[in-house]
Amino acid sequence: MIINSAHGPGGKSKRFELIRTWRDRIFFVGFLLAILIGVAGLAALLIDVLIDGLGFLNWKFLTNYASRKPLESGILAPMAGTVWVVGLTAIFTVPVGIGTAIYLEEFARKNRLTRLIELNISNLAGVPSVIYGLLGLAVFVQFLFNGSRNLTAGALTMTLLILPIVIIASQEAIKAVPSSYRDAAYAMGATRWQVVKTVVMPQAVPGMMSGIILALSRAVGESAPILIISSLVWVTFVPTSPDSKFTVLPLQIFTWVSQPQEDFRSIAAAGIIVLLLILLGMNAVAIWIRNKYQVRSE
Amino acid sequence: MSTNSGSNTASSSDSRLLPDEVLRRRRRQYLEQSIVAWLLRVTALISVLTTIGIVLILVVESVGFFSQVSVWEFVTGREWTPLFKPQKFGALPLIGGTLLVAVIAGLVSLTLGLGAAIFLSEYAPEGVRKILKPVLEILAGIPTVVYGYFALTFITPILQGMFGSDNVIIFNALSAGIVMGLMIMPMVSTLSEDAMIAVPRSLRDAAYALGATRFEVSTKVVIPAALSGIVASFILALSRAIGETMIVKIAAGATPNLTLNPLESIQAMTAYIVQISLGETAHGSIEYQTIFAVGLLLFVMTLAMNILGRVIISRFRQVYE
């Protein structure tokens, strides 16, 4: 750092002071601009989607099937598919995700194996979603279901995809329970499982729930793995059982965006509005749960 | 905060029970616990099995491919024409396409993300920070298919207006790269800001006491001290960009094209995988196997970057007391 004031009020150092001051101000504007460009990008995206799609959003759009004619297209099939996939994914994810978190936090010894499992989980969180699609295609579709591209295969793939997020969020929720609570239960002679069941879990469940809802919202918006698993683009039926074929909302949006006609783009924008509203709702619920039940440990 | 204390178990007063009944109950509790511990261990194994599954599937399904095409030809070949004769399996155009988009995304996200991080950590008052940071993080939660739509219908027309629609193909790497940069910007800014906030106050105060401006404190004290975190955030964000699928599929095109011109149409590795999955490709054919070979390459690239990012964070983190 250069201290110029020591040179006194000489002209040269005064000019340098001025340069430093102005450089400070210019870069302040630059840094502010960087963050504002990010916010402006978000605003442009939302406004772009709203302008394109709002006019096409009506009741018919929600209750029609996909059609070759853009104006008669609707999102009934992908909406039903999304609900099915998220429901099944939740059923598969909750026991495995919470179980793993409890094991790692409360049961496992802090040894090399445990560290390896945790390292493995954080690595899985960084694997591109399209790779999970390949895994699901080979293991679930080809091997488990003999080539049937059904809902269960899609949901199992999504489960593996969001499992690392659920595990990490559940671990955080367990860690947030003050250890004095556990100590008190142990002091009364409780077994490890009793401590988990009656002391840790009641405290940690809200945190886990908000983490799981956020992870499921990730599954709602994810399209690449489902695209590989389902590979259906014009679905005109509502799935009725876990072995039905299916499509999901982001996949339908992708199909419409890929059409060259302008009207299909607008229909895609209307689909995006619905998708964003669903995600907004899920995030709001997650935040509400977190704020309502937040553990306030002193 | 009330805790549901174990009402039916250990804490209830058992004074009236006979000793051997206490003992039996105790034994049952431990049996229950060992069964539960066993079940939990099985659930924890699933994540390990997932990793093994990914590696196994990618390797096994690519073995057939690499028995017909040498690894060397795959990673150095400059032509990628698996769908028409003569079939050529040089993945460089796909790798180049992926890297071109990722570099553009990296430049955008580093400029915006680092600027935003400096603003949030060094300049913004707490109130402003509390509003801007969550708003910025909304960007990370928007589905990628929406970004693809945004690139194609908003950014591309702007680029065509700037450079002339003769020079800018509808599907181009620049549009996808810019939008992807916007998507990964919160990742860079959040992780960088975390690293900057960890720099102790005393270092900043020392510089201010010497008469430094805020810009000088930021660039000469805070950034050098937080450099490992910043570099790691950048590497992790680049890895995200390389693995991203829908934006490149929608906006960057389907033309395997080894080029440095961002206004041209390209095909990224992920976009190729998705393209083949959408078509009617017979299970077991060499076209089917290519997506696993490309997937394997993608997996290795992203894994290497993720590990590198994590090593930088843990190895080079400055520890201040």
XYZ file of C-alpha atoms in Angstrom:
619
model
C 0.000 0.000 0.000
C 1.343 3.413 -0.908
C 0.895 6.288 1.469
C 1.117 9.507 -0.440
C 0.060 11.940 2.208
C 3.571 11.681 3.610
C 4.854 13.590 0.610
C 2.894 16.620 1.566
C 0.685 18.687 -0.717
C 2.960 18.299 -3.763
C 1.184 18.388 -7.148
C 2.251 14.944 -8.273
C 1.008 13.051 -5.252
C -2.191 15.086 -5.208
C -2.937 13.958 -8.734
C -2.246 10.380 -7.656
C -4.674 10.782 -4.748
C -7.293 11.918 -7.221
C -6.662 8.906 -9.476
C -6.995 6.561 -6.512
C -10.247 8.144 -5.397
C -11.710 7.992 -8.874
C -10.526 4.447 -9.453
C -12.278 3.516 -6.240
C -15.500 5.158 -7.393
C -15.389 3.663 -10.904
C -14.866 0.165 -9.608
C -17.629 0.638 -7.055
C -19.944 1.324 -9.987
C -18.432 -1.677 -11.823
C -19.064 -4.103 -8.954
C -22.557 -2.736 -8.458
C -23.165 -3.113 -12.178
C -22.055 -6.767 -12.074
C -24.693 -7.674 -9.542
C -27.314 -5.498 -11.233
C -26.675 -7.233 -14.575
C -27.394 -10.528 -12.831
C -30.629 -9.154 -11.383
C -31.521 -7.580 -14.744
C -30.933 -10.920 -16.447
C -33.389 -12.526 -14.048
C -35.914 -9.743 -14.652
C -35.516 -9.990 -18.449
C -36.045 -13.743 -18.291
C -39.226 -13.456 -16.263
C -40.632 -10.598 -18.321
C -39.766 -12.377 -21.588
C -41.631 -15.479 -20.445
C -44.622 -13.530 -19.130
C -45.028 -11.443 -22.286
C -44.790 -14.491 -24.544
C -46.895 -16.865 -22.528
C -49.453 -15.050 -20.426
C -51.931 -14.671 -23.295
C -51.950 -18.419 -23.879
C -52.538 -19.349 -20.278
C -56.154 -20.340 -19.812
C -58.265 -23.156 -18.458
C -58.183 -25.101 -21.736
C -54.381 -25.035 -21.619
C -54.456 -26.834 -18.278
C -57.015 -29.475 -19.301
C -56.070 -30.283 -22.914
C -53.608 -32.851 -24.182
C -50.670 -31.959 -26.405
C -51.731 -31.389 -29.993
C -50.257 -30.770 -33.422
C -52.193 -27.505 -33.358
C -50.506 -25.100 -30.947
C -53.684 -23.302 -29.945
C -55.373 -26.526 -28.872
C -52.363 -27.791 -26.952
C -52.513 -28.318 -23.229
C -50.458 -29.679 -20.389
C -52.769 -32.260 -18.841
C -50.534 -35.258 -19.619
C -47.219 -33.681 -18.527
C -48.802 -32.222 -15.386
C -50.108 -35.650 -14.401
C -46.699 -37.132 -15.276
C -44.914 -34.574 -13.112
C -47.205 -35.267 -10.164
C -46.632 -39.018 -10.534
C -42.855 -38.700 -10.837
C -42.563 -36.338 -7.872
C -44.863 -38.503 -5.741
C -42.971 -41.704 -6.490
C -39.625 -39.961 -6.105
C -40.678 -38.705 -2.683
C -41.708 -42.220 -1.615
C -38.338 -43.645 -2.696
C -36.189 -40.739 -1.513
C -37.509 -40.055 1.978
C -36.604 -43.381 3.690
C -33.258 -43.759 1.931
C -32.189 -40.126 2.285
C -33.169 -39.749 5.931
C -31.870 -43.228 6.750
C -28.461 -42.444 5.303
C -28.307 -39.127 7.141
C -29.223 -40.743 10.484
C -26.672 -43.472 9.908
C -23.876 -41.035 9.098
C -24.659 -38.588 11.896
C -25.803 -40.810 14.750
C -24.646 -44.385 14.175
C -21.494 -44.527 12.057
C -18.113 -44.352 13.712
C -16.054 -41.449 12.433
C -13.645 -43.683 10.571
C -12.206 -43.911 7.093
C -15.238 -45.752 5.684
C -17.618 -43.062 6.893
C -15.414 -40.346 5.413
C -15.372 -42.275 2.149
C -19.182 -42.442 2.074
C -19.451 -38.705 2.742
C -16.866 -37.902 0.076
C -18.773 -40.150 -2.298
C -22.040 -38.325 -1.601
C -20.554 -34.904 -2.268
C -19.036 -36.242 -5.492
C -22.406 -37.622 -6.562
C -23.897 -34.169 -6.068
C -21.551 -32.912 -8.796
C -22.303 -35.590 -11.401
C -24.133 -34.076 -14.406
C -27.828 -34.981 -14.495
C -27.538 -36.408 -17.999
C -25.222 -39.118 -16.589
C -27.977 -40.155 -14.178
C -30.186 -40.474 -17.245
C -27.700 -42.916 -18.788
C -27.542 -44.855 -15.522
C -31.329 -45.042 -15.385
C -31.550 -46.083 -19.033
C -29.106 -48.950 -18.577
C -30.060 -50.123 -15.067
C -33.770 -49.398 -14.688
C -35.163 -49.314 -18.238
C -33.039 -51.983 -19.913
C -32.177 -54.247 -16.986
C -34.947 -53.932 -14.395
C -37.968 -53.276 -16.633
C -36.877 -55.054 -19.790
C -36.969 -52.028 -22.065
C -40.156 -50.487 -20.648
C -39.731 -46.734 -20.296
C -42.133 -46.365 -17.385
C -42.836 -43.977 -14.521
C -41.058 -46.088 -11.934
C -37.842 -46.059 -13.961
C -38.098 -42.262 -14.204
C -38.798 -41.855 -10.498
C -35.960 -44.188 -9.485
C -33.568 -42.206 -11.667
C -34.763 -38.938 -10.106
C -34.334 -40.506 -6.668
C -30.664 -41.233 -7.303
C -30.255 -37.718 -8.710
C -31.671 -35.862 -5.695
C -30.497 -38.308 -3.023
C -27.209 -36.449 -2.339
C -29.124 -33.186 -1.805
C -31.611 -34.863 0.535
C -28.851 -36.591 2.517
C -26.807 -33.418 2.943
C -29.875 -31.367 3.954
C -30.993 -34.042 6.429
C -27.494 -34.205 7.918
C -27.588 -30.440 8.439
C -30.974 -30.741 10.158
C -29.626 -33.453 12.484
C -26.477 -31.458 13.232
C -28.646 -28.493 14.241
C -30.113 -30.438 17.177
C -28.124 -29.363 20.238
C -26.041 -32.207 21.646
C -27.183 -31.347 25.166
C -30.593 -32.829 24.242
C -28.930 -36.110 23.306
C -26.786 -36.102 26.423
C -29.845 -35.658 28.601
C -31.552 -38.666 27.001
C -28.421 -40.809 27.225
C -28.056 -39.862 30.879
C -31.495 -41.328 31.496
C -30.374 -44.609 30.001
C -31.844 -44.356 26.520
C -30.376 -46.475 23.763
C -28.948 -44.826 20.651
C -32.045 -45.634 18.625
C -34.311 -44.289 21.372
C -32.368 -41.045 21.367
C -32.730 -40.764 17.599
C -36.401 -41.699 17.609
C -37.617 -39.595 20.500
C -35.168 -36.693 20.773
C -33.309 -36.049 17.532
C -35.999 -36.783 14.954
C -38.819 -34.605 16.360
C -36.382 -31.695 16.334
C -34.873 -32.429 12.943
C -37.988 -33.306 10.925
C -38.955 -29.729 9.930
C -35.435 -29.040 8.642
C -35.452 -32.329 6.778
C -38.867 -31.586 5.286
C -37.823 -28.223 3.906
C -34.647 -29.795 2.464
C -36.652 -32.609 0.873
C -39.181 -30.226 -0.658
C -36.357 -28.150 -2.148
C -34.769 -31.316 -3.552
C -38.115 -32.385 -5.029
C -38.471 -28.979 -6.644
C -35.146 -29.696 -8.302
C -36.691 -32.932 -9.609
C -39.719 -31.032 -10.930
C -37.535 -28.752 -13.045
C -35.077 -31.381 -14.228
C -35.524 -32.550 -17.805
C -32.334 -34.143 -19.172
C -32.552 -37.513 -17.351
C -36.304 -37.819 -17.964
C -35.717 -37.034 -21.613
C -33.364 -40.012 -21.821
C -35.629 -42.305 -19.796
C -38.998 -41.400 -21.312
C -38.003 -40.118 -24.764
C -41.715 -39.506 -25.401
C -42.615 -36.160 -26.853
C -46.326 -36.217 -27.813
C -48.225 -37.890 -25.003
C -52.017 -37.850 -25.130
C -52.946 -39.840 -22.065
C -52.781 -39.518 -18.310
C -50.607 -42.165 -16.634
C -52.719 -44.436 -14.463
C -50.189 -46.704 -12.770
C -46.461 -46.729 -11.915
C -45.734 -48.788 -15.025
C -47.385 -46.309 -17.421
C -45.423 -44.428 -20.022
C -45.213 -40.721 -19.278
C -43.872 -37.275 -19.970
C -43.209 -34.395 -17.578
C -43.731 -30.650 -17.749
C -40.132 -29.557 -18.527
C -39.904 -32.232 -21.211
C -43.126 -30.984 -22.828
C -41.758 -27.436 -22.709
C -38.581 -28.642 -24.386
C -40.626 -30.321 -27.124
C -42.556 -27.128 -27.812
C -39.444 -24.924 -27.765
C -37.882 -27.228 -30.365
C -40.770 -26.651 -32.792
C -40.051 -24.019 -35.420
C -43.534 -22.408 -35.339
C -43.854 -19.200 -33.359
C -47.105 -20.297 -31.684
C -45.472 -23.359 -30.154
C -42.870 -21.078 -28.587
C -45.666 -19.100 -26.946
C -47.275 -22.293 -25.708
C -43.878 -23.253 -24.290
C -43.764 -19.911 -22.467
C -47.216 -20.590 -21.004
C -45.905 -23.973 -19.822
C -42.874 -22.242 -18.289
C -45.159 -19.916 -16.316
C -46.969 -22.939 -14.848
C -43.640 -24.647 -14.086
C -42.243 -21.547 -12.362
C -45.429 -21.148 -10.323
C -45.159 -24.748 -9.108
C -41.513 -24.200 -8.130
C -42.382 -20.910 -6.435
C -45.089 -22.676 -4.429
C -42.779 -25.501 -3.359
C -40.033 -23.089 -2.340
C -42.484 -20.957 -0.403
C -43.702 -24.016 1.528
C -40.115 -25.061 2.274
C -39.192 -21.598 3.540
C -42.391 -21.374 5.576
C -41.656 -24.702 7.269
C -38.092 -23.689 7.983
C -39.093 -20.383 9.526
C -41.930 -21.838 11.542
C -40.021 -24.695 13.132
C -36.484 -23.359 13.131
C -34.572 -24.826 16.061
C -33.530 -21.943 18.246
C -30.695 -23.372 20.224
C -29.041 -21.040 22.653
C -38.390 -26.016 22.992
C -40.040 -29.147 24.199
C -38.566 -32.526 23.475
C -40.777 -35.561 23.364
C -38.895 -37.395 26.005
C -39.069 -41.163 25.697
C -42.293 -41.618 27.597
C -42.803 -45.298 26.903
C -39.244 -46.339 27.511
C -36.257 -45.618 29.600
C -37.443 -42.583 31.477
C -40.675 -44.020 32.861
C -40.487 -45.112 36.460
C -39.813 -48.812 36.437
C -39.461 -49.229 40.157
C -42.307 -51.719 40.329
C -40.859 -54.005 37.658
C -38.970 -57.118 38.587
C -35.262 -57.034 37.728
C -35.512 -59.756 35.078
C -38.385 -57.943 33.380
C -36.254 -54.803 33.190
C -33.509 -56.908 31.776
C -35.821 -58.427 29.149
C -37.077 -55.046 28.115
C -33.549 -53.761 27.887
C -32.577 -56.715 25.704
C -35.506 -56.086 23.380
C -34.484 -52.441 23.049
C -30.977 -53.410 22.036
C -32.262 -55.976 19.558
C -34.483 -53.300 18.014
C -31.511 -50.957 17.845
C -29.255 -53.456 16.116
C -31.927 -54.186 13.491
C -32.389 -50.460 12.866
C -28.635 -49.914 12.656
C -28.482 -52.662 10.082
C -31.264 -51.126 7.969
C -29.654 -47.703 8.135
C -26.342 -49.153 7.016
C -28.093 -50.628 3.972
C -29.599 -47.247 3.027
C -26.172 -45.621 3.331
C -24.797 -48.236 0.945
C -27.204 -47.121 -1.792
C -25.208 -43.973 -2.463
C -22.027 -46.011 -2.719
C -23.783 -48.434 -5.072
C -24.902 -45.468 -7.197
C -21.311 -44.429 -7.793
C -20.259 -47.982 -8.546
C -23.277 -48.299 -10.846
C -22.406 -45.147 -12.769
C -18.790 -46.171 -13.321
C -19.701 -49.763 -14.153
C -22.458 -48.854 -16.637
C -20.370 -46.245 -18.417
C -17.366 -48.546 -18.690
C -19.262 -51.728 -19.600
C -21.400 -50.064 -22.256
C -18.380 -48.274 -23.757
C -16.254 -51.426 -23.963
C -18.098 -52.516 -27.103
C -17.519 -49.103 -28.610
C -13.835 -48.988 -27.771
C -13.306 -52.443 -29.233
C -14.218 -50.945 -32.605
C -12.859 -47.447 -32.189
C -9.542 -46.874 -30.465
C -9.456 -44.514 -27.491
C -6.837 -42.466 -29.332
C -9.054 -42.042 -32.376
C -11.962 -41.119 -30.074
C -10.167 -38.327 -28.224
C -8.117 -36.934 -31.118
C -10.342 -37.507 -34.181
C -11.591 -34.286 -35.732
C -14.725 -35.671 -37.364
C -17.857 -36.879 -35.598
C -20.362 -38.483 -37.961
C -21.819 -41.493 -36.125
C -25.225 -41.279 -37.789
C -24.269 -41.448 -41.450
C -21.738 -43.250 -43.592
C -18.812 -43.134 -43.534
C -19.055 -43.236 -39.734
C -16.319 -41.242 -38.007
C -15.904 -41.311 -34.256
C -13.575 -38.440 -33.440
C -15.045 -36.686 -30.399
C -12.980 -33.488 -30.662
C -15.837 -31.493 -32.255
C -18.111 -32.413 -29.324
C -15.396 -31.696 -26.751
C -14.575 -28.433 -28.515
C -18.239 -27.423 -28.608
C -18.661 -28.167 -24.923
C -15.514 -26.264 -23.982
C -16.377 -23.279 -26.209
C -19.728 -22.822 -24.465
C -18.158 -23.485 -21.055
C -15.412 -20.885 -21.606
C -17.969 -18.235 -22.601
C -20.083 -19.173 -19.575
C -16.947 -19.047 -17.428
C -16.006 -15.554 -18.616
C -19.534 -14.248 -18.022
C -19.934 -15.894 -14.626
C -16.468 -14.951 -13.399
C -16.856 -11.290 -14.355
C -20.377 -10.947 -12.997
C -20.006 -13.387 -10.102
C -16.731 -12.001 -8.783
C -17.949 -8.416 -9.151
C -21.144 -9.303 -7.320
C -19.201 -11.110 -4.585
C -16.899 -8.122 -4.020
C -19.897 -5.799 -3.930
C -21.791 -7.995 -1.475
C -18.870 -8.655 0.831
C -16.956 -5.322 0.733
C -19.352 -2.575 -0.301
C -22.999 -3.426 0.334
C -24.639 -2.362 3.584
C -26.321 -5.240 5.412
C -29.819 -4.229 4.298
C -28.919 -4.144 0.605
C -27.038 -7.417 0.905
C -30.022 -9.126 2.522
C -32.183 -8.230 -0.477
C -29.754 -8.705 -3.373
C -28.248 -12.022 -2.335
C -31.506 -14.056 -2.282
C -32.651 -12.392 -5.508
C -29.407 -13.459 -7.154
C -29.819 -16.984 -5.848
C -33.195 -17.320 -7.561
C -31.113 -17.603 -10.733
C -29.695 -20.914 -9.499
C -33.173 -22.371 -8.961
C -34.627 -21.724 -12.408
C -34.949 -24.914 -14.488
C -32.417 -25.230 -17.284
C -35.115 -25.714 -19.911
C -36.298 -22.189 -19.079
C -32.784 -20.852 -19.651
C -32.763 -22.652 -22.987
C -35.970 -20.877 -23.940
C -34.525 -17.544 -22.788
C -31.352 -18.051 -24.846
C -33.251 -18.978 -27.990
C -36.033 -16.389 -27.857
C -34.358 -13.425 -26.144
C -30.549 -13.485 -26.300
C -30.178 -14.892 -29.825
C -32.358 -12.182 -31.448
C -30.325 -9.540 -29.581
C -27.084 -11.072 -30.872
C -28.531 -11.170 -34.376
C -29.398 -7.508 -34.037
C -25.855 -6.697 -32.911
C -23.841 -8.760 -35.376
C -26.340 -9.053 -38.236
C -28.545 -12.076 -38.773
C -26.324 -13.240 -41.648
C -23.409 -13.690 -39.269
C -25.276 -15.202 -36.350
C -26.838 -18.598 -36.849
C -30.053 -19.098 -34.848
C -28.417 -21.881 -32.883
C -25.055 -20.569 -31.694
C -22.536 -21.130 -28.932
C -22.452 -17.505 -27.750
C -26.116 -17.287 -26.812
C -25.990 -20.574 -24.909
C -22.736 -19.534 -23.212
C -24.045 -16.146 -22.061
C -27.199 -17.639 -20.578
C -25.270 -20.463 -18.959
C -22.948 -17.849 -17.452
C -25.999 -16.168 -15.945
C -27.134 -19.517 -14.552
C -23.835 -20.351 -12.811
C -23.145 -16.780 -11.682
C -24.792 -17.283 -8.245
C -22.545 -20.297 -7.694
C -19.420 -18.209 -8.306
C -20.675 -15.262 -6.275
C -21.897 -17.298 -3.292
C -18.775 -19.445 -2.962
C -16.445 -16.475 -3.585
C -18.305 -14.328 -1.097
C -18.060 -17.081 1.513
C -14.291 -17.099 0.981
C -14.096 -13.294 1.206
C -16.204 -13.073 4.350
C -13.832 -15.575 5.976
C -10.977 -13.065 5.587
C -10.591 -11.512 9.036
C -11.624 -7.930 9.708
C -8.211 -7.140 11.128
C -6.514 -7.525 7.730
C -8.937 -5.048 6.187
C -8.620 -2.657 9.114
C -4.848 -2.703 8.822
C -5.054 -1.700 5.163
C -7.647 1.002 5.853
C -5.433 2.364 8.610
C -2.670 2.799 6.044
C -5.044 4.934 3.983
C -6.117 2.363 1.411
C -9.321 2.902 -0.539
C -12.030 0.267 -0.550
C -11.001 -0.821 -4.035
C -7.412 -1.293 -2.876
C -8.522 -3.270 0.162
C -10.691 -5.466 -2.051
C -8.123 -6.170 -4.743
C -4.892 -6.144 -2.755
C -5.959 -7.660 0.553
C -9.252 -9.524 0.349
C -8.972 -11.157 -3.085
C -5.416 -12.481 -2.548
C -6.436 -13.838 0.851
C -9.567 -15.463 -0.561
C -8.006 -16.577 -3.841
C -8.250 -20.319 -3.244
C -11.975 -20.069 -2.580
C -12.488 -17.913 -5.652
C -10.533 -20.267 -7.920
C -12.398 -23.267 -6.514
C -15.783 -21.603 -7.053
C -14.811 -20.919 -10.637
C -13.712 -24.517 -11.290
C -16.876 -25.946 -9.740
C -19.011 -23.573 -11.808
C -17.161 -24.584 -14.997
C -17.821 -28.215 -14.172
C -21.529 -27.382 -13.894
C -21.337 -25.672 -17.285
C -19.705 -28.690 -18.926
C -22.383 -31.029 -17.600
C -25.311 -28.726 -18.433
C -27.638 -30.225 -21.037
C -30.842 -28.404 -21.892
C -29.411 -24.950 -22.643
C -26.927 -26.303 -25.195
C -29.495 -28.702 -26.602
C -32.055 -25.951 -27.187
C -29.877 -22.985 -28.087
C -26.447 -24.109 -29.323
C -27.408 -26.448 -32.141
C -26.783 -30.002 -33.276
C -23.819 -29.570 -35.619
C -20.607 -31.251 -34.458
C -18.275 -28.445 -35.436
C -14.690 -27.862 -34.311
C -14.583 -24.082 -34.275
C -13.518 -21.133 -32.170
C -16.183 -18.860 -33.643
C -18.877 -18.475 -30.981
C -21.426 -17.275 -33.551
C -21.486 -20.659 -35.245
C -23.660 -23.633 -34.472
C -21.973 -26.406 -32.476
C -22.942 -29.574 -30.655
C -21.999 -30.149 -27.045
C -21.349 -33.611 -25.601
C -24.476 -33.528 -23.451
C -26.593 -32.351 -26.393
C -25.345 -35.286 -28.439
C -26.319 -37.776 -25.719
C -29.809 -36.323 -25.576
C -30.170 -36.201 -29.361
C -29.400 -39.915 -29.714
C -31.737 -40.750 -26.813
C -34.606 -39.008 -28.601
C -34.059 -40.924 -31.829
C -34.807 -44.551 -32.538
C -31.460 -46.139 -31.777
C -31.389 -49.877 -31.302
C -30.194 -51.085 -27.910
C -26.707 -52.537 -28.341
C -25.876 -50.856 -31.661
C -22.684 -48.818 -31.960
C -24.746 -45.596 -32.079
C -26.277 -46.608 -28.748
C -22.830 -47.313 -27.338
C -21.477 -43.907 -28.401
C -23.670 -42.106 -25.855
C -22.066 -44.125 -23.062
C -18.583 -43.458 -24.416
C -19.347 -39.727 -24.560
C -20.965 -40.029 -21.125
C -17.826 -41.658 -19.746
C -15.681 -38.833 -21.089
C -18.085 -36.271 -19.616
C -18.085 -38.049 -16.254
C -14.278 -38.134 -16.118
C -14.000 -34.449 -17.040
C -16.522 -33.217 -14.465
C -15.238 -35.549 -11.745
C -11.668 -34.334 -12.251
C -12.779 -30.709 -12.001
C -14.937 -31.337 -8.934
C -12.107 -33.108 -7.146
C -9.675 -30.357 -8.128
C -12.085 -27.713 -6.821
C -12.512 -29.525 -3.536
C -8.773 -30.097 -3.109
C -8.088 -26.400 -3.687
C -10.684 -25.445 -1.078
C -9.360 -27.805 1.589
C -5.631 -27.697 0.813
C -5.025 -24.031 0.213
C -7.507 -22.511 2.593
C -5.849 -19.893 4.743
C -6.560 -20.564 8.355
C -6.719 -17.457 10.485
C -6.845 -17.557 14.209
